[in-house]
Short mmCIF file of N, CA and C and ligand atoms in Angstrom, two decimals:
data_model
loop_
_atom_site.label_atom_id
_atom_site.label_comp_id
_atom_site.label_asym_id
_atom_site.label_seq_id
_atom_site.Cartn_x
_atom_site.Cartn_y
_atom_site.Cartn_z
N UNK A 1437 -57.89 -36.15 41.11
CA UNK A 1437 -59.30 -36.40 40.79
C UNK A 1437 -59.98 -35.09 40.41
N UNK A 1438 -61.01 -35.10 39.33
CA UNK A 1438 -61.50 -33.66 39.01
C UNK A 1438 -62.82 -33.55 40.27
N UNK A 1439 -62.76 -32.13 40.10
CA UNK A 1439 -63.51 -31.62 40.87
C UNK A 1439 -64.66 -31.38 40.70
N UNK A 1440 -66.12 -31.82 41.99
CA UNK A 1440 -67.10 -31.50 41.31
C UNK A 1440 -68.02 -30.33 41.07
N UNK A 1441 -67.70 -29.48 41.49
CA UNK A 1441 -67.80 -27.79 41.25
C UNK A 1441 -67.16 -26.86 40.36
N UNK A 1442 -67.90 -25.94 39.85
CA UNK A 1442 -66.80 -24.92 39.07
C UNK A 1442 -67.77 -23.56 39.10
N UNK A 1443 -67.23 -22.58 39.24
CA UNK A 1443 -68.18 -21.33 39.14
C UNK A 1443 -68.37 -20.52 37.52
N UNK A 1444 -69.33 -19.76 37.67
CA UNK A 1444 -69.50 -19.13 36.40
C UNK A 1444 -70.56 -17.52 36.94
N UNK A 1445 -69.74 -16.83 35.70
CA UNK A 1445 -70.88 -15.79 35.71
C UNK A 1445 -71.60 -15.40 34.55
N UNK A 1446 -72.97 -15.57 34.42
CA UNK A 1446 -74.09 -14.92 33.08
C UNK A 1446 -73.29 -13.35 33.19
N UNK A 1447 -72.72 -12.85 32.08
CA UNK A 1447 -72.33 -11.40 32.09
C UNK A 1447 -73.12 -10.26 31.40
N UNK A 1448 -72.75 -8.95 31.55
CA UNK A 1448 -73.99 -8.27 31.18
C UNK A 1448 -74.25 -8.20 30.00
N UNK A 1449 -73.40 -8.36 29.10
CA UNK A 1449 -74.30 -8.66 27.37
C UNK A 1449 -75.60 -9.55 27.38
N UNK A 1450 -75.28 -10.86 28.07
CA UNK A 1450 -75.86 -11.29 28.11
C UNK A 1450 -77.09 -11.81 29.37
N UNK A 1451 -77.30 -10.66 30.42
CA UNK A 1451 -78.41 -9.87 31.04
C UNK A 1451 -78.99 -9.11 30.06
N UNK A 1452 -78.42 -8.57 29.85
CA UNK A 1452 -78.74 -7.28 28.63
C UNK A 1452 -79.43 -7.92 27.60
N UNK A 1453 -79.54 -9.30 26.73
CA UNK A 1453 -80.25 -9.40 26.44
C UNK A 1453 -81.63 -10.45 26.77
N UNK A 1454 -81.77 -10.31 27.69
CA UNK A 1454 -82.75 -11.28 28.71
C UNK A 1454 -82.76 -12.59 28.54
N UNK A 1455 -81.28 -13.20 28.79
CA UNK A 1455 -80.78 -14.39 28.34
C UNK A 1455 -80.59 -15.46 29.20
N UNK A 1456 -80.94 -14.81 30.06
CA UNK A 1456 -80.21 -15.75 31.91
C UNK A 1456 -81.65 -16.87 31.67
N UNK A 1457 -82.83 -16.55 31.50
CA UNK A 1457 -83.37 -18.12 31.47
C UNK A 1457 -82.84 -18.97 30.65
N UNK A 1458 -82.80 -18.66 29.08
CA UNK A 1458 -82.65 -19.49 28.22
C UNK A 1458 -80.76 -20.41 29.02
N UNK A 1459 -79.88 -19.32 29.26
CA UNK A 1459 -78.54 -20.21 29.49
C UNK A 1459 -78.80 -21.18 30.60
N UNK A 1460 -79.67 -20.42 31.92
CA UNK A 1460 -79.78 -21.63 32.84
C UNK A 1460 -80.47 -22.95 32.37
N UNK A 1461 -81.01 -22.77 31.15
CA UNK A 1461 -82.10 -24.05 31.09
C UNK A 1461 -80.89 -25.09 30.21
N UNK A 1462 -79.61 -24.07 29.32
CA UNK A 1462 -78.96 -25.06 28.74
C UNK A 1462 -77.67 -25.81 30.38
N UNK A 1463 -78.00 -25.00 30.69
CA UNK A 1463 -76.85 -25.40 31.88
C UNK A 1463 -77.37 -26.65 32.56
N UNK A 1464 -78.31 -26.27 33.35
CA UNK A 1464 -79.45 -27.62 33.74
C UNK A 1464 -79.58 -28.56 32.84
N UNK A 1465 -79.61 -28.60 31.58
CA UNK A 1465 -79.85 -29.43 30.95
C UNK A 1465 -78.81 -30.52 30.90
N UNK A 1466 -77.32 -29.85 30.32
CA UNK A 1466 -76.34 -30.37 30.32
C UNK A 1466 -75.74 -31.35 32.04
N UNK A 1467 -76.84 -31.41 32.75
CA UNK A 1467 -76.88 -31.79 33.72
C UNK A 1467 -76.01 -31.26 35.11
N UNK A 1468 -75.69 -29.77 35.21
CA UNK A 1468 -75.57 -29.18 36.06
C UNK A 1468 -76.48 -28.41 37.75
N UNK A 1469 -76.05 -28.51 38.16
CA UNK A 1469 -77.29 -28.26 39.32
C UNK A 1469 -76.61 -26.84 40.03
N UNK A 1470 -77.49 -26.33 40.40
CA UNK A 1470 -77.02 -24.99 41.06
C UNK A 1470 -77.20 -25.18 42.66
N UNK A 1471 -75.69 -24.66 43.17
CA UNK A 1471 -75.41 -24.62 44.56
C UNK A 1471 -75.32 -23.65 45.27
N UNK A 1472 -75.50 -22.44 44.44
CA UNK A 1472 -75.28 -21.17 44.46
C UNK A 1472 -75.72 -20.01 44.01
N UNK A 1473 -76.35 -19.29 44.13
CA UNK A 1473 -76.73 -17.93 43.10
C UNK A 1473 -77.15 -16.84 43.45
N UNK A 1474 -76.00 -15.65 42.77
CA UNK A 1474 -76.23 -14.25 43.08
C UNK A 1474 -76.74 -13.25 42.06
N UNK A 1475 -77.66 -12.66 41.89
CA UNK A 1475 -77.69 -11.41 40.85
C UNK A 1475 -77.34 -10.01 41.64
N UNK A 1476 -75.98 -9.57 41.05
CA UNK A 1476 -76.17 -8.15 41.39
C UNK A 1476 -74.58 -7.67 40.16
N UNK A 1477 -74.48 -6.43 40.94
CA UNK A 1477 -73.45 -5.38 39.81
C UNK A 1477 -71.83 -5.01 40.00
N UNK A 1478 -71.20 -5.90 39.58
CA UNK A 1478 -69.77 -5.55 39.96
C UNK A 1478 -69.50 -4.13 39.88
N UNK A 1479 -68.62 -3.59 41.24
CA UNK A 1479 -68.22 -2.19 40.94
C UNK A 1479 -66.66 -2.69 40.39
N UNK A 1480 -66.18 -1.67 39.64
CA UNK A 1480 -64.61 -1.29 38.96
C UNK A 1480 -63.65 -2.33 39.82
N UNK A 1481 -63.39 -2.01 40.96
CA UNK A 1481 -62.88 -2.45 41.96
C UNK A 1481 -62.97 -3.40 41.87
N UNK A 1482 -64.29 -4.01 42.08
CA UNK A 1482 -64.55 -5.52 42.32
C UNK A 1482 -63.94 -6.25 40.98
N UNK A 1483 -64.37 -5.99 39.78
CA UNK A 1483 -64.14 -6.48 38.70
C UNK A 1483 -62.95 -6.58 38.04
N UNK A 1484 -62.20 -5.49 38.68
CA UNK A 1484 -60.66 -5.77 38.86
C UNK A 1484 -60.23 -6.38 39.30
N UNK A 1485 -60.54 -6.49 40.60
CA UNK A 1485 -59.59 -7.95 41.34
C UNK A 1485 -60.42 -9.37 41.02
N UNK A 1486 -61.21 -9.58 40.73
CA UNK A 1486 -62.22 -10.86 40.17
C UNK A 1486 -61.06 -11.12 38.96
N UNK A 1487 -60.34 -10.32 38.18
CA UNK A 1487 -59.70 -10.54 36.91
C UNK A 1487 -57.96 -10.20 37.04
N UNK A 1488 -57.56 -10.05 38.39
CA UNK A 1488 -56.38 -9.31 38.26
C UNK A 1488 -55.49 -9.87 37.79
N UNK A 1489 -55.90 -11.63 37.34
CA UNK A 1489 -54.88 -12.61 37.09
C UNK A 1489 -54.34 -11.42 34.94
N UNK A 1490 -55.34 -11.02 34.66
CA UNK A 1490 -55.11 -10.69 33.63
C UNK A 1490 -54.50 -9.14 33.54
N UNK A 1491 -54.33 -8.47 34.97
CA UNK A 1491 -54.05 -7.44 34.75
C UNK A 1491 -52.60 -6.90 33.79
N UNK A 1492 -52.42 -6.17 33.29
CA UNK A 1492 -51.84 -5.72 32.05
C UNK A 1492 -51.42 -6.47 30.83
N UNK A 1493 -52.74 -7.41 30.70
CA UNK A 1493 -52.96 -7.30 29.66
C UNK A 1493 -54.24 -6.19 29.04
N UNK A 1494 -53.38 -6.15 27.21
CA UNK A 1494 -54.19 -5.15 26.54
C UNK A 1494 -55.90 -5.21 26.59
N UNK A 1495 -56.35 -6.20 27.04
CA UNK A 1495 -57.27 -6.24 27.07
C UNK A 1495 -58.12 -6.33 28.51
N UNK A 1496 -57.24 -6.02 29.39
CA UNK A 1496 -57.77 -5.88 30.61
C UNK A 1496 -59.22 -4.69 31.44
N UNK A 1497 -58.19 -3.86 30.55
CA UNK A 1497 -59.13 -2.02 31.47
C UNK A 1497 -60.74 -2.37 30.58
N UNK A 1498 -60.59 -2.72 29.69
CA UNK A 1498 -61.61 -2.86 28.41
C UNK A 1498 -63.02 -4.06 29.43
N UNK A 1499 -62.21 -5.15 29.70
CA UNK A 1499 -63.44 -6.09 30.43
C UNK A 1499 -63.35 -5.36 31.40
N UNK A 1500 -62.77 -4.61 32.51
CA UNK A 1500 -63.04 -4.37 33.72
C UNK A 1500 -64.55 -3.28 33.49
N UNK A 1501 -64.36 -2.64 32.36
CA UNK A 1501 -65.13 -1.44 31.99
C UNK A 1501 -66.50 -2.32 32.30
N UNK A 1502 -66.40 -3.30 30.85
CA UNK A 1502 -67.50 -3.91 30.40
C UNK A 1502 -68.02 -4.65 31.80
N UNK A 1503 -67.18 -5.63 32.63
CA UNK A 1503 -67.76 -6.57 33.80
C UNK A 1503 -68.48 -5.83 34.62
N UNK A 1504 -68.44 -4.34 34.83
CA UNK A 1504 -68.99 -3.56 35.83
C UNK A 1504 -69.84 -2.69 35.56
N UNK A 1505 -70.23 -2.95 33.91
CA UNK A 1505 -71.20 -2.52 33.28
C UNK A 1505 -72.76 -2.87 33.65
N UNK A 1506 -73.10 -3.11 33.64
CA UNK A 1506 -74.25 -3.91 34.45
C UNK A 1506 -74.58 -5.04 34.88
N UNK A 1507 -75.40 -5.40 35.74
CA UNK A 1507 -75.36 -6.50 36.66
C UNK A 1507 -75.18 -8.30 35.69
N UNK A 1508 -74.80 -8.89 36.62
CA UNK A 1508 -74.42 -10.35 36.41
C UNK A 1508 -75.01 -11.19 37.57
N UNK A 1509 -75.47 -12.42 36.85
CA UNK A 1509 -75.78 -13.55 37.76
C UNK A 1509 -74.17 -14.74 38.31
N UNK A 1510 -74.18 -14.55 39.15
CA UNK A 1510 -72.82 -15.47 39.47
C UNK A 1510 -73.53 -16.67 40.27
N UNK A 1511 -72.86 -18.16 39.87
CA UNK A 1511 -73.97 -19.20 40.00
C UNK A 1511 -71.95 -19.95 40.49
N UNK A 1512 -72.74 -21.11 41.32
CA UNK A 1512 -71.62 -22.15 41.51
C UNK A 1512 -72.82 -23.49 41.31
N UNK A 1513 -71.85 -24.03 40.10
CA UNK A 1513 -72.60 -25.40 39.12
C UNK A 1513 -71.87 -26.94 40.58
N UNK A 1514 -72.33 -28.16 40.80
CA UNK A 1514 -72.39 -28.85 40.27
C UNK A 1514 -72.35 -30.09 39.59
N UNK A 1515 -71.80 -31.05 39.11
CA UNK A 1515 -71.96 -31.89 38.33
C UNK A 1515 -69.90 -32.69 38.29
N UNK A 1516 -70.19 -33.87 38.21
CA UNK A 1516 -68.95 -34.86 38.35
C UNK A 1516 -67.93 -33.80 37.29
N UNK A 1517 -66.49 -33.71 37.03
CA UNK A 1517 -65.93 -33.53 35.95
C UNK A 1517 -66.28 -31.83 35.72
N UNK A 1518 -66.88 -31.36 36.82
CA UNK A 1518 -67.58 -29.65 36.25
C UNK A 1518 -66.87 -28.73 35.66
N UNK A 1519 -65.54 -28.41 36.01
CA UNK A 1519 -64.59 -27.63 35.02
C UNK A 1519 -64.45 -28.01 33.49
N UNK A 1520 -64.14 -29.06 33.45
CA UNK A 1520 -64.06 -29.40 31.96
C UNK A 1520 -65.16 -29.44 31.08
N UNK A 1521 -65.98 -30.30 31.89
CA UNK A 1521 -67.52 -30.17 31.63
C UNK A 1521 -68.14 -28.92 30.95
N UNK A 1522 -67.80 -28.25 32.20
CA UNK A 1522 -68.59 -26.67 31.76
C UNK A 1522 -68.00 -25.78 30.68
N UNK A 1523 -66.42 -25.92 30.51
CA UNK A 1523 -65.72 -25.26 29.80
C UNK A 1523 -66.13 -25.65 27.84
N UNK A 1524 -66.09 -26.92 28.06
CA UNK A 1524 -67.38 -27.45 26.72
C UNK A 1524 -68.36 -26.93 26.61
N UNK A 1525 -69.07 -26.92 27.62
CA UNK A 1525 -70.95 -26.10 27.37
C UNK A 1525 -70.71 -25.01 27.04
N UNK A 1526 -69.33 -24.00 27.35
CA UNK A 1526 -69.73 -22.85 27.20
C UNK A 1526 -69.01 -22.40 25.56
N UNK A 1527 -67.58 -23.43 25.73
CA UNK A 1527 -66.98 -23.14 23.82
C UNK A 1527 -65.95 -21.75 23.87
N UNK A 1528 -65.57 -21.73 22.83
CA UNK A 1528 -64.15 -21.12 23.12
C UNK A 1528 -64.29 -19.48 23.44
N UNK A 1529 -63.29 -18.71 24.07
CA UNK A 1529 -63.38 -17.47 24.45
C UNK A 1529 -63.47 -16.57 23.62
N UNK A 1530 -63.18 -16.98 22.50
CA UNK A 1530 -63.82 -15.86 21.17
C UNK A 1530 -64.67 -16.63 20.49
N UNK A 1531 -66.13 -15.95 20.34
CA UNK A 1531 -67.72 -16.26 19.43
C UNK A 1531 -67.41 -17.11 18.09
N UNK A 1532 -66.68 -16.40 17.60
CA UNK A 1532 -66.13 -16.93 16.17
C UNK A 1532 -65.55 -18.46 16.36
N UNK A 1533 -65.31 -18.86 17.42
CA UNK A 1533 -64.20 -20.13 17.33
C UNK A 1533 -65.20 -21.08 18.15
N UNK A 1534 -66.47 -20.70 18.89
CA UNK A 1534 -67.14 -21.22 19.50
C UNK A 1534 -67.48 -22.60 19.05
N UNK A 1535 -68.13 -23.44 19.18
CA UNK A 1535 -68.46 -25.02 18.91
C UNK A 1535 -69.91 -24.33 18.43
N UNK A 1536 -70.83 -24.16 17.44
CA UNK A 1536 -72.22 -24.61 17.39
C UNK A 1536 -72.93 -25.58 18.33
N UNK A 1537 -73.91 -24.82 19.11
CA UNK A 1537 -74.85 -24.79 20.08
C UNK A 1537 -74.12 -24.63 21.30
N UNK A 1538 -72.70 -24.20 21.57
CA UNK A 1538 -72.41 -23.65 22.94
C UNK A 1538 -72.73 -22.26 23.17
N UNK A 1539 -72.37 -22.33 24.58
CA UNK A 1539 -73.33 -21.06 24.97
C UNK A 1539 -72.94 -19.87 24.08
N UNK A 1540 -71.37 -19.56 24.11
CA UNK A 1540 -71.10 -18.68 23.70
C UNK A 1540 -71.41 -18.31 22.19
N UNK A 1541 -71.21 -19.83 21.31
CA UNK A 1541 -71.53 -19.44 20.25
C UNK A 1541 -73.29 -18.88 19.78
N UNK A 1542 -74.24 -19.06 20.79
CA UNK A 1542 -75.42 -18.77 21.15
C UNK A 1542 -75.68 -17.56 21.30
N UNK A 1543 -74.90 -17.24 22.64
CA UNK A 1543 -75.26 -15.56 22.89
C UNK A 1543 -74.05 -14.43 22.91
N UNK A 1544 -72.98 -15.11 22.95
CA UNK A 1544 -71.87 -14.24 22.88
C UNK A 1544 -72.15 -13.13 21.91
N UNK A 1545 -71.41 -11.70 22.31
CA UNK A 1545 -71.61 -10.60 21.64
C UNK A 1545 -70.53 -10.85 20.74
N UNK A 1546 -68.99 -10.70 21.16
CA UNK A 1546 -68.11 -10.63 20.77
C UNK A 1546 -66.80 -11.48 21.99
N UNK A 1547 -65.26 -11.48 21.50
CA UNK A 1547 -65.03 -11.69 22.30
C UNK A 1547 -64.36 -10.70 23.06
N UNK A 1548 -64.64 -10.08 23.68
CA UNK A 1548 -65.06 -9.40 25.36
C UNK A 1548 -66.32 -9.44 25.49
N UNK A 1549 -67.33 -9.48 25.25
CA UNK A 1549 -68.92 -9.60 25.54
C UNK A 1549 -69.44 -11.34 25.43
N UNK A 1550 -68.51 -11.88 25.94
CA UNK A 1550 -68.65 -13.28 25.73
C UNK A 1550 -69.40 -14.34 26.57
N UNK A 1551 -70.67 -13.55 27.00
CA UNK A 1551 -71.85 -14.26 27.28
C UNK A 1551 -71.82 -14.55 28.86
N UNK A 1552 -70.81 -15.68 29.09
CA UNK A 1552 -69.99 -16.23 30.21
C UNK A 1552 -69.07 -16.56 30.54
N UNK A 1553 -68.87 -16.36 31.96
CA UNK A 1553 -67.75 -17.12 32.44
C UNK A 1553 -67.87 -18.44 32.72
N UNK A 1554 -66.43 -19.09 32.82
CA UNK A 1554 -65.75 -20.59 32.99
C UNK A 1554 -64.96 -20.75 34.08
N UNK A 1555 -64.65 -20.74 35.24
CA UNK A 1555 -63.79 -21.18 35.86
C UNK A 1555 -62.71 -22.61 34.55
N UNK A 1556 -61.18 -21.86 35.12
CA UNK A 1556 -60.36 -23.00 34.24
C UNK A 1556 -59.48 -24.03 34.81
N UNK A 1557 -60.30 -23.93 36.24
CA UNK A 1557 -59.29 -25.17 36.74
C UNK A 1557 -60.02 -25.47 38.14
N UNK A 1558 -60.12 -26.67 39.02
CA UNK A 1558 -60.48 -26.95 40.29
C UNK A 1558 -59.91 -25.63 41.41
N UNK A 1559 -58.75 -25.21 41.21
CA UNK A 1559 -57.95 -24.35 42.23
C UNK A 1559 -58.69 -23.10 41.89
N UNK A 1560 -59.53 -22.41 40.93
CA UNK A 1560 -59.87 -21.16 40.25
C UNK A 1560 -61.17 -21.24 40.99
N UNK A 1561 -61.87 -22.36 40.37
CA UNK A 1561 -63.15 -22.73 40.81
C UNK A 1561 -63.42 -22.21 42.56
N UNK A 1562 -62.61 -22.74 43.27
CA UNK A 1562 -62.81 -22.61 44.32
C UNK A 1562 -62.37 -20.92 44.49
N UNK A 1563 -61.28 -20.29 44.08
CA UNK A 1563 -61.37 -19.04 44.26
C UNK A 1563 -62.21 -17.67 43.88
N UNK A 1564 -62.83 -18.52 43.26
CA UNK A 1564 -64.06 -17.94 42.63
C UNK A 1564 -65.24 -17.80 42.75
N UNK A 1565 -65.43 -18.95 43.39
CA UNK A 1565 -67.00 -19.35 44.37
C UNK A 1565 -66.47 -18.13 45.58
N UNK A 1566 -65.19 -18.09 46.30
CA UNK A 1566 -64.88 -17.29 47.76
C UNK A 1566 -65.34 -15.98 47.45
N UNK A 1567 -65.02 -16.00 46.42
CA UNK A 1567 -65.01 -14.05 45.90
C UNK A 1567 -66.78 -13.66 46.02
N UNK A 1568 -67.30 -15.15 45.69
CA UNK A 1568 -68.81 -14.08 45.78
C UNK A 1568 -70.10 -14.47 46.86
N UNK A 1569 -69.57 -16.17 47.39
CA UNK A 1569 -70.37 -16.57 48.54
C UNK A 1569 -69.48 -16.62 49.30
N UNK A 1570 -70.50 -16.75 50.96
CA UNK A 1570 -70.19 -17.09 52.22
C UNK A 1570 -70.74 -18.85 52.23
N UNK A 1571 -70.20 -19.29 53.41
CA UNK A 1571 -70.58 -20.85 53.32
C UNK A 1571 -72.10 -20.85 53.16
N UNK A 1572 -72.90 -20.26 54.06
CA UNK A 1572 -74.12 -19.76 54.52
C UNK A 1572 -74.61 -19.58 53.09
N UNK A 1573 -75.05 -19.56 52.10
CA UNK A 1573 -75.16 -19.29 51.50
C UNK A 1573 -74.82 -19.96 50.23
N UNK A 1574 -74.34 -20.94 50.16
CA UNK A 1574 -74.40 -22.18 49.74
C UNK A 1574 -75.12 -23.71 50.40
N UNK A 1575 -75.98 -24.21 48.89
CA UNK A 1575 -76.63 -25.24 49.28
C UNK A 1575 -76.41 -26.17 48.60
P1 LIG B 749 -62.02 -17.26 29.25
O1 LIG B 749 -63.12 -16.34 29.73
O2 LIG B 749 -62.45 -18.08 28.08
O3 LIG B 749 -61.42 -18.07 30.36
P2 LIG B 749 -59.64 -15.61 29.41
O4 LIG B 749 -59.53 -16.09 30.82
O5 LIG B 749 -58.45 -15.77 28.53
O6 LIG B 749 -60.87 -16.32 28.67
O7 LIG B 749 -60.02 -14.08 29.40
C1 LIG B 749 -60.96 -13.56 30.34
C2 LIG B 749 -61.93 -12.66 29.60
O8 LIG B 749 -61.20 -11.55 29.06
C3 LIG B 749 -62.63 -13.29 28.40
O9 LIG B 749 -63.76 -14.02 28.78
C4 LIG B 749 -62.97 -12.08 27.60
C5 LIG B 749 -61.78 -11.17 27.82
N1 LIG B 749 -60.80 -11.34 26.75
C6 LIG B 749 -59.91 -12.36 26.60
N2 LIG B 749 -59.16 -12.20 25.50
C7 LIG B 749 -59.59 -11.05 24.93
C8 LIG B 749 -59.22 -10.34 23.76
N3 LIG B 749 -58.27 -10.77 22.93
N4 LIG B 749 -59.89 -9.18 23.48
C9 LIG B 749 -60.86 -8.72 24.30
N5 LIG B 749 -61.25 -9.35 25.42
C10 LIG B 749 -60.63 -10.49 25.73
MG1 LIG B 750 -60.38 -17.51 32.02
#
């Protein structure tokens, strides 16, 4: 059965360009609800192991740079079907390949500056929400 949660993070391109209302209002819209939400600044460290599934790849040291570049909102969505769900709202991991009116194709810089994150599966989702809340702290 799919799961009804999935996590995401607004990243700093898109802090950077004072974007976090406009995405939450498409997120909400798309009928997501927030259970969760943090603003603050991944250090190196952190942003490394948040990603280590990708470590050596060529494009790894490059997002760790960028994820810990300045602060991010990390949110846990949500809504029946939310992984798949959300992985639609947000459109493919490179700008160029995005769907018209998903997020990414919206605010994405490029792809490494790609607006947001997706959790890509129920099992991720949940390891992903651990990494940045306590139970307490979810509502
Ligand atoms: P997604 O975020 O769509 O799940 P992913 O898990 O394959 O994509 O990669 C994680 C992040 O790494 C992605 O959001 C941006 C960065 N990334 C992926 N492929 C890249 C590439 N070819 N060049 C630069 N950055 C890349
Ligand atoms: Mg991914």
């Amino acid at each position: 059965m799919a799961g009804k949660q999935t996590f995401t993070m607004i990243k700093p391109d898109a802090v950077g360009k004072n974007a976090i209302g406009p995405i939450l209002k498409i997120i909400n819209e798309a009928g997501f609800v927030v259970k969760a939400m943090k603003y603050t600044q991944l250090t190196k460290a952190k942003a490394g192991a948040f990603y280590t599934v990708h470590n050596g790849k060529p494009f790894y040291e490059g997002l760790v740079e960028f994820m810990s570049s300045g602060p991010i909102v990390a949110i846990i969505l949500e809504k029946e079907n939310a992984v798949e769900d959300f992985r639609e709202l947000i459109g493919a991991t490179n700008p160029e390949n995005a769907a018209p009116g998903t997020i990414r194709n919206l605010f994405a810089t490029n792809v490494q500056m790609n607006a947001v994150h997706g959790s890509d599966s129920d099992e991720n989702a949940i390891i992903e929400s651990d990494f940045f809340f306590s139970k307490t702290e979810r509502f």
